[in-house]
Coordinates of C-alpha atoms in Angstrom, one line a residue:
M1 CA -32.0 0.5 1.6
N2 CA -29.3 3.0 0.7
E3 CA -28.0 3.2 -2.8
K4 CA -24.8 5.1 -3.7
R5 CA -24.2 6.8 -7.0
I6 CA -21.1 8.6 -8.3
T7 CA -21.6 12.3 -8.4
N8 CA -18.3 13.2 -10.2
W9 CA -18.5 10.6 -12.9
R10 CA -17.2 12.9 -15.7
D11 CA -14.0 13.8 -13.8
Y12 CA -13.5 10.2 -12.6
N13 CA -13.9 8.9 -16.1
K14 CA -11.2 11.3 -17.3
A15 CA -8.9 10.1 -14.4
L16 CA -9.4 6.5 -15.5
I17 CA -8.4 7.4 -19.0
V18 CA -5.3 9.3 -17.9
R19 CA -4.2 6.2 -16.0
G20 CA -3.5 4.5 -19.3
N21 CA -1.5 7.5 -20.7
I22 CA 2.0 6.2 -21.6
Q23 CA 3.6 9.6 -22.4
L24 CA 7.0 9.5 -20.7
W25 CA 9.5 12.3 -20.4
F26 CA 12.5 13.2 -18.3
S27 CA 12.4 16.6 -16.7
E28 CA 15.6 18.7 -16.5
D29 CA 15.8 18.0 -12.7
A30 CA 15.5 14.3 -13.3
I31 CA 18.3 14.4 -15.9
E32 CA 20.6 16.3 -13.6
Q33 CA 19.9 13.9 -10.7
W34 CA 20.1 10.7 -12.7
N35 CA 23.7 10.1 -11.7
N36 CA 24.8 10.0 -8.1
T37 CA 27.1 12.9 -7.1
Q38 CA 27.7 12.0 -3.4
H39 CA 30.0 9.5 -1.9
H40 CA 28.6 7.2 0.7
G41 CA 31.4 7.9 3.1
G42 CA 32.6 4.3 3.4
K43 CA 35.1 2.1 1.6
G44 CA 34.6 1.3 -2.0
R45 CA 33.3 3.1 -5.1
A46 CA 30.2 5.3 -4.8
N47 CA 27.0 4.3 -6.5
H48 CA 26.9 5.5 -10.1
F49 CA 23.1 5.9 -10.2
S50 CA 21.0 8.0 -7.8
E51 CA 18.1 6.7 -5.8
L52 CA 15.8 8.6 -8.2
A53 CA 17.2 6.7 -11.1
I54 CA 16.8 3.3 -9.4
E55 CA 13.2 4.1 -8.2
T56 CA 12.2 5.4 -11.7
C57 CA 13.4 2.1 -13.3
L58 CA 11.7 0.0 -10.6
T59 CA 8.5 2.0 -11.0
L60 CA 8.3 1.4 -14.7
R61 CA 9.0 -2.2 -14.1
A62 CA 6.1 -2.5 -11.7
V63 CA 3.6 -0.5 -13.9
F64 CA 4.4 -2.6 -17.0
R65 CA 5.0 -5.8 -15.0
L66 CA 8.4 -6.5 -16.5
S67 CA 11.3 -8.7 -15.4
L68 CA 14.5 -6.9 -14.4
R69 CA 16.2 -7.7 -17.7
A70 CA 13.2 -6.6 -19.7
A71 CA 13.0 -3.4 -17.6
Q72 CA 16.7 -2.7 -18.4
G73 CA 15.9 -3.0 -22.2
F74 CA 12.7 -1.0 -21.9
I75 CA 14.4 2.0 -20.1
S76 CA 17.4 1.8 -22.4
S77 CA 15.1 2.1 -25.4
L78 CA 13.4 5.1 -23.8
I79 CA 16.7 6.9 -23.2
S80 CA 17.8 6.1 -26.8
M81 CA 14.5 7.4 -28.3
M82 CA 14.8 10.6 -26.3
K83 CA 18.4 11.0 -27.3
L84 CA 19.6 11.5 -23.8
E85 CA 23.1 11.0 -22.7
L86 CA 22.3 8.8 -19.8
D87 CA 23.4 5.4 -18.8
T88 CA 20.9 2.6 -18.0
P89 CA 21.1 0.7 -14.7
T90 CA 21.7 -3.0 -15.4
Y91 CA 19.3 -5.6 -14.1
S92 CA 21.9 -6.7 -11.5
C93 CA 22.3 -3.1 -10.3
L94 CA 18.5 -2.8 -9.9
C95 CA 18.3 -6.0 -8.0
K96 CA 21.1 -5.0 -5.5
R97 CA 20.0 -1.4 -5.1
S98 CA 16.4 -2.3 -4.5
A99 CA 17.3 -4.1 -1.3
E100 CA 18.2 -0.8 0.4
L101 CA 16.0 1.7 -1.4
A102 CA 13.8 3.9 0.7
V103 CA 10.5 4.6 -1.0
H104 CA 8.5 7.6 0.1
Y105 CA 5.0 6.5 -0.8
R106 CA 2.9 8.7 1.5
P107 CA 1.0 11.6 -0.1
N108 CA 2.2 15.1 0.7
T109 CA -1.2 16.4 1.5
S110 CA -1.8 18.0 4.9
T111 CA -5.0 19.0 6.6
S112 CA -5.9 20.5 10.0
V113 CA -9.0 18.2 10.1
G114 CA -8.5 14.8 11.6
I115 CA -8.6 11.9 9.1
D116 CA -10.4 8.5 9.5
I117 CA -8.1 5.6 8.9
V118 CA -9.1 2.0 8.1
V119 CA -6.6 -0.8 8.5
D120 CA -6.5 -4.4 7.1
S121 CA -4.1 -6.9 5.6
T122 CA -4.0 -9.2 2.6
G123 CA -1.8 -12.0 1.2
L124 CA 0.6 -11.7 -1.7
K125 CA 2.0 -14.8 -3.5
V126 CA 5.8 -15.1 -3.7
Y127 CA 6.5 -18.4 -5.4
G128 CA 5.1 -21.9 -5.6
N129 CA 2.4 -23.6 -7.6
G130 CA -0.8 -21.9 -8.6
E131 CA -4.2 -22.0 -7.0
W132 CA -5.5 -24.8 -9.2
H133 CA -2.5 -27.0 -8.4
A134 CA -2.7 -26.3 -4.7
R135 CA -6.4 -27.3 -4.7
K136 CA -5.9 -30.4 -6.7
H137 CA -2.7 -31.7 -5.1
G138 CA -2.4 -29.8 -1.9
A139 CA -0.1 -26.9 -1.0
N140 CA 3.6 -27.4 -1.8
K141 CA 6.1 -26.9 1.0
R142 CA 7.8 -24.3 -1.1
R143 CA 4.6 -22.3 -1.4
T144 CA 5.3 -19.0 0.3
W145 CA 3.2 -15.9 1.0
R146 CA 3.8 -12.4 2.3
K147 CA 1.3 -10.2 4.1
L148 CA 0.7 -6.6 3.0
H149 CA -0.7 -4.4 5.7
L150 CA -2.4 -1.2 4.6
A151 CA -3.7 1.9 6.4
V152 CA -6.1 3.9 4.2
N153 CA -7.4 7.4 4.5
A154 CA -11.2 6.8 4.3
N155 CA -11.8 10.2 2.8
T156 CA -9.3 10.3 0.0
H157 CA -8.6 6.5 -0.6
Q158 CA -4.9 7.3 -0.3
I159 CA -2.7 4.7 1.4
V160 CA -1.0 6.5 4.3
G161 CA 0.7 3.5 5.8
A162 CA 2.0 0.2 4.4
E163 CA 4.2 -2.6 5.6
L164 CA 5.2 -6.0 4.3
S165 CA 5.7 -8.9 6.7
T166 CA 5.9 -12.7 6.7
I167 CA 2.7 -14.7 7.2
S168 CA 3.8 -15.5 10.8
V169 CA 3.3 -11.9 11.9
A170 CA -0.1 -11.1 13.4
D171 CA -2.0 -8.1 12.1
S172 CA -2.1 -6.5 15.5
E173 CA 1.7 -6.5 15.7
V174 CA 2.0 -4.2 12.7
L175 CA -0.5 -1.5 13.6
G176 CA 2.1 0.6 15.4
D177 CA 4.4 0.6 12.4
L178 CA 1.5 1.9 10.3
L179 CA 0.5 4.7 12.7
R180 CA 3.7 6.0 14.3
P181 CA 5.2 7.5 11.2
L182 CA 2.1 9.6 10.5
R183 CA 2.5 13.3 11.2
R184 CA -1.1 14.3 10.9
K185 CA -4.1 14.5 13.1
I186 CA -6.1 11.2 13.3
S187 CA -9.8 11.2 14.3
S188 CA -10.4 7.4 14.3
V189 CA -8.8 4.1 13.5
K190 CA -11.2 1.4 12.3
A191 CA -10.1 -2.3 12.1
D192 CA -11.6 -5.7 12.4
G193 CA -11.5 -8.0 15.4
A194 CA -7.9 -9.1 14.8
Y195 CA -6.8 -5.8 16.2
D196 CA -8.7 -6.2 19.5
T197 CA -5.6 -6.2 21.7
R198 CA -4.2 -4.0 24.4
G199 CA -1.3 -3.1 22.2
C200 CA -3.5 -1.8 19.4
Y201 CA -5.6 0.3 21.7
A202 CA -2.4 1.7 23.2
E203 CA -1.1 2.7 19.7
V204 CA -4.4 4.4 18.8
A205 CA -4.5 6.2 22.1
A206 CA -1.0 7.5 21.5
K207 CA -2.3 9.2 18.4
K208 CA -5.2 10.6 20.5
A209 CA -7.7 8.9 18.2
D210 CA -10.8 6.8 18.7
A211 CA -10.5 3.1 18.2
V212 CA -13.4 1.5 16.4
I213 CA -12.6 -2.2 16.8
P214 CA -15.4 -4.8 17.3
P215 CA -14.7 -6.7 20.6
R216 CA -14.8 -10.5 20.6
C217 CA -18.2 -12.2 21.2
N218 CA -17.1 -13.3 24.8
A219 CA -15.2 -10.0 25.5
Q220 CA -14.9 -9.0 29.1
L221 CA -14.4 -5.5 30.6
W222 CA -10.9 -4.3 31.1
E223 CA -9.7 -2.0 33.8
D224 CA -12.0 1.0 34.7
G225 CA -11.9 3.8 32.3
H226 CA -10.4 1.9 29.4
A227 CA -11.7 3.0 25.9
R228 CA -12.6 -0.6 25.0
N229 CA -15.2 -1.0 27.7
S230 CA -17.8 1.2 26.0
A231 CA -17.7 -1.0 22.9
V232 CA -18.1 -4.1 25.0
I233 CA -21.1 -2.7 26.9
L234 CA -22.8 -1.3 23.8
T235 CA -22.4 -4.5 21.8
K236 CA -24.1 -6.5 24.6
H237 CA -27.0 -4.0 24.9
I238 CA -27.7 -3.1 21.2
G239 CA -26.0 -5.8 19.3
S240 CA -22.9 -5.9 17.2
S241 CA -24.7 -4.8 14.0
E242 CA -26.2 -1.7 15.6
W243 CA -22.8 -0.8 17.2
K244 CA -21.1 -1.0 13.9
K245 CA -23.7 1.3 12.3
C246 CA -23.3 3.9 15.2
G247 CA -19.5 3.8 14.9
N248 CA -19.4 4.0 11.0
Y249 CA -17.6 0.7 11.1
H250 CA -18.7 0.0 7.5
Q251 CA -15.8 2.2 6.3
C252 CA -13.5 -0.8 6.9
S253 CA -14.6 -2.0 3.5
L254 CA -12.5 0.8 2.0
A255 CA -9.4 -1.1 3.1
E256 CA -10.6 -4.2 1.2
T257 CA -11.3 -2.0 -1.8
A258 CA -7.8 -0.7 -1.7
M259 CA -6.4 -4.2 -1.6
Y260 CA -8.6 -5.1 -4.5
R261 CA -7.3 -2.1 -6.5
Y262 CA -3.8 -3.1 -5.6
K263 CA -4.2 -6.7 -6.9
Q264 CA -6.1 -5.7 -10.0
L265 CA -3.6 -3.0 -11.1
M266 CA -0.3 -4.3 -9.6
G267 CA -1.0 -8.0 -9.5
D268 CA -1.3 -10.4 -6.5
K269 CA 2.3 -11.7 -6.7
L270 CA 5.7 -10.4 -5.7
V271 CA 8.3 -11.3 -8.3
S272 CA 11.4 -10.5 -6.2
R273 CA 13.0 -13.3 -4.2
G274 CA 14.7 -11.5 -1.3
F275 CA 12.6 -10.1 1.4
N276 CA 14.2 -6.6 1.3
Q277 CA 13.6 -6.5 -2.5
Q278 CA 10.0 -7.7 -2.0
H279 CA 9.4 -4.9 0.5
T280 CA 10.7 -2.3 -1.9
E281 CA 8.6 -3.8 -4.7
A282 CA 5.5 -3.6 -2.6
M283 CA 6.1 0.0 -1.5
I284 CA 6.7 1.1 -5.1
K285 CA 3.4 -0.4 -6.1
V286 CA 1.7 1.4 -3.2
K287 CA 3.2 4.6 -4.4
V288 CA 2.0 4.0 -8.0
L289 CA -1.5 3.3 -6.6
N290 CA -1.5 6.5 -4.6
R291 CA -0.5 8.4 -7.8
M292 CA -3.4 6.8 -9.7
A293 CA -5.8 7.7 -6.8
G294 CA -4.5 11.2 -6.9
L295 CA -5.6 11.6 -10.5
G296 CA -9.2 11.3 -9.3
M297 CA -11.5 9.0 -7.3
P298 CA -15.2 8.5 -7.3
E299 CA -17.3 10.7 -5.0
Y300 CA -20.6 9.1 -3.8
Q301 CA -23.9 10.4 -2.6
G302 CA -26.2 8.1 -0.7
N303 CA -29.9 8.0 -1.8
S304 CA -32.5 6.3 0.3

């Protein structure tokens, strides 16, 4: 039996402490870019606040789990205490602008070595009664969920791909949206049986990566030379468990770990009502999670 122990506990412990640091400041660049200086080119008045200002406010809202009105008051008090001559976006401004805000959550790290990606999805509550009420009285027709799809770098724990969808969208339909924007070399993509489709294999092949996806129990061979055939043959000869060990499939648990961290730190509910606002809210939370992971993550060493 293999036991893992953390080899960088001192550094990881410091990173966990820094995550709770609430020192806030505005850099000179942030102050200069707080107000929008460009016209959108269409009719009507240009936006008063820049995207940086809106994203900053929404980020603080997500970290401290505030309502839009409370976020407006919180940011206004910060600006006042810092004695800055800056206006504060109103809660209605934050709500409207969040519907069209583009959040760049992907880390800026680049490497010539191919990365291993693990993919999975989880549910986020939007509105409706709680778990206890649903179990006691049944799910309400107004009870709604969204699905958060994550692609995680297995080496750094950074989230390199994220998408939000309705519950009617299958996991396999979103894989392309997670992989296509990536501009880095990918060694392998690991996912569970829900991604065992031709479309998913095609998306992985387009990235020139290896697909580590367990085939269905009654899986049949596809056309000659298809990458999936080797997985089907091996699982029938050595069994699914041995095949997973050979393909390092256990790394898929890192995607579940990332979802656990998301729900523990950011909550398991989306407070926005519109889908576009919910998407922005989820992407901002992913960006916050990546920043926290960038402060330091545990490094393990296996002992037999």
